[in-house]
Amino acid sequence: MHIEVDACKRILVISPHLDDGVLSVGGIIERAVANGAEVIVATAFTADTPAGARISPLALELHALWDLGPNPFEQRRAEDVASVTSLGARVLHGNLLDALYRADQAGDPLYPTRQSVFGAPSDRDRIGDALVELFDAWISEISPDLVLSPLGVGRHVDHVLTTNAVRRLAMVRAMNVALYEDLPYATGLFPVTAPDSVEAALGRTQWQVTSPQVISVDLPGKLAAIGAYASQIADIFPNGLAFGSVLDTYMRREDGAFGERVWHTATS
């Protein structure tokens, strides 16, 4: 199966967080829009910090790093709108709680540390059904020719739960799904303490993956759109790594052009 991006009329990019879609397939988004497609970047985990909740040590650490105050998602949503619209695409926000804020029935944070966020999803995490319901509503509303879903590189629980929910939905309704390589995790540089790889993610996934396809894209527009996520750059690319250089190296093909690779599934 070969995806004809230029022939698509409507593409839904499902993004776990407010940056994942642009980081991973910003070039495809820009190319599809330039060829007349309506592209919707729909982000699942966008809700504000829950009032009165017990805030985990990791959430407090990231609040300090982002420097956006105790309710950072208002500004993060604004950054997302600026980034996505700069590529000509449309924004949807799902208003579900990020792993940083999800808690069990006793109010204890489910993912209080970086290790837990990049570990297996908690068996006390009940977000899966809400994700399926949200994605089902989006797909019914949009009727996309193509759905781009994360592969789950990096092992971040929100990425894993997102791709699992899309797969659950694809088992019960007709969908044309391709999986994108979650950047920056796909570079093999992140998470810094436990790097992951595309090959490892392909070995873990429950999707029936058939073949890869590299789609030619331009890099400058994508880099500019990533720059709109100003509060996130130091967290996404730690230790002083310049995101432009990281993505240039990963996306540059042997012929010097740039590409983003997606993986076909049995649905596509």
Coordinates of N, CA, C and O in Angstrom, one line a residue, residues 16 31 54 89 120 147 155 173 181 184 194 202 211 246:
P16 N -0.6 13.0 20.9 CA -0.8 12.8 22.3 C -0.8 14.2 23.0 O -1.6 14.5 23.8
R31 N 3.1 19.9 3.6 CA 2.9 19.4 2.2 C 1.5 19.2 1.8 O 1.0 19.6 0.8
R54 N -3.6 16.8 44.1 CA -2.2 16.6 44.6 C -1.3 16.6 43.4 O -1.4 15.7 42.5
A89 N -2.8 24.3 9.1 CA -3.7 23.2 9.5 C -4.6 23.8 10.6 O -4.5 24.9 11.1
A120 N 5.6 1.2 31.9 CA 4.4 0.7 31.5 C 3.2 1.5 32.0 O 3.2 2.0 33.1
V147 N -5.6 8.7 8.7 CA -5.3 9.0 10.1 C -3.9 8.7 10.4 O -3.4 7.6 10.1
R155 N 8.3 5.1 24.5 CA 7.6 4.4 25.6 C 6.8 5.4 26.6 O 6.4 5.0 27.7
R173 N -14.1 -0.1 13.3 CA -14.6 0.7 12.3 C -13.6 0.9 11.2 O -12.4 0.7 11.4
E181 N 6.6 8.1 13.3 CA 7.7 7.9 14.2 C 7.8 9.1 15.2 O 8.0 10.2 14.8
P184 N 11.0 13.7 19.4 CA 12.4 13.3 19.1 C 12.8 11.9 19.5 O 14.0 11.5 19.3
A194 N 17.1 6.6 29.1 CA 16.7 5.3 28.6 C 16.3 5.5 27.2 O 15.1 5.4 26.9
L202 N 8.6 -1.0 17.0 CA 8.0 -1.9 16.0 C 7.9 -3.3 16.6 O 6.9 -4.0 16.4
S211 N 4.7 -2.1 6.1 CA 5.8 -1.6 5.4 C 6.0 -0.1 5.7 O 5.0 0.6 6.0
V246 N 19.4 18.3 15.3 CA 18.9 16.9 15.6 C 17.9 16.4 14.5 O 18.1 15.3 13.9

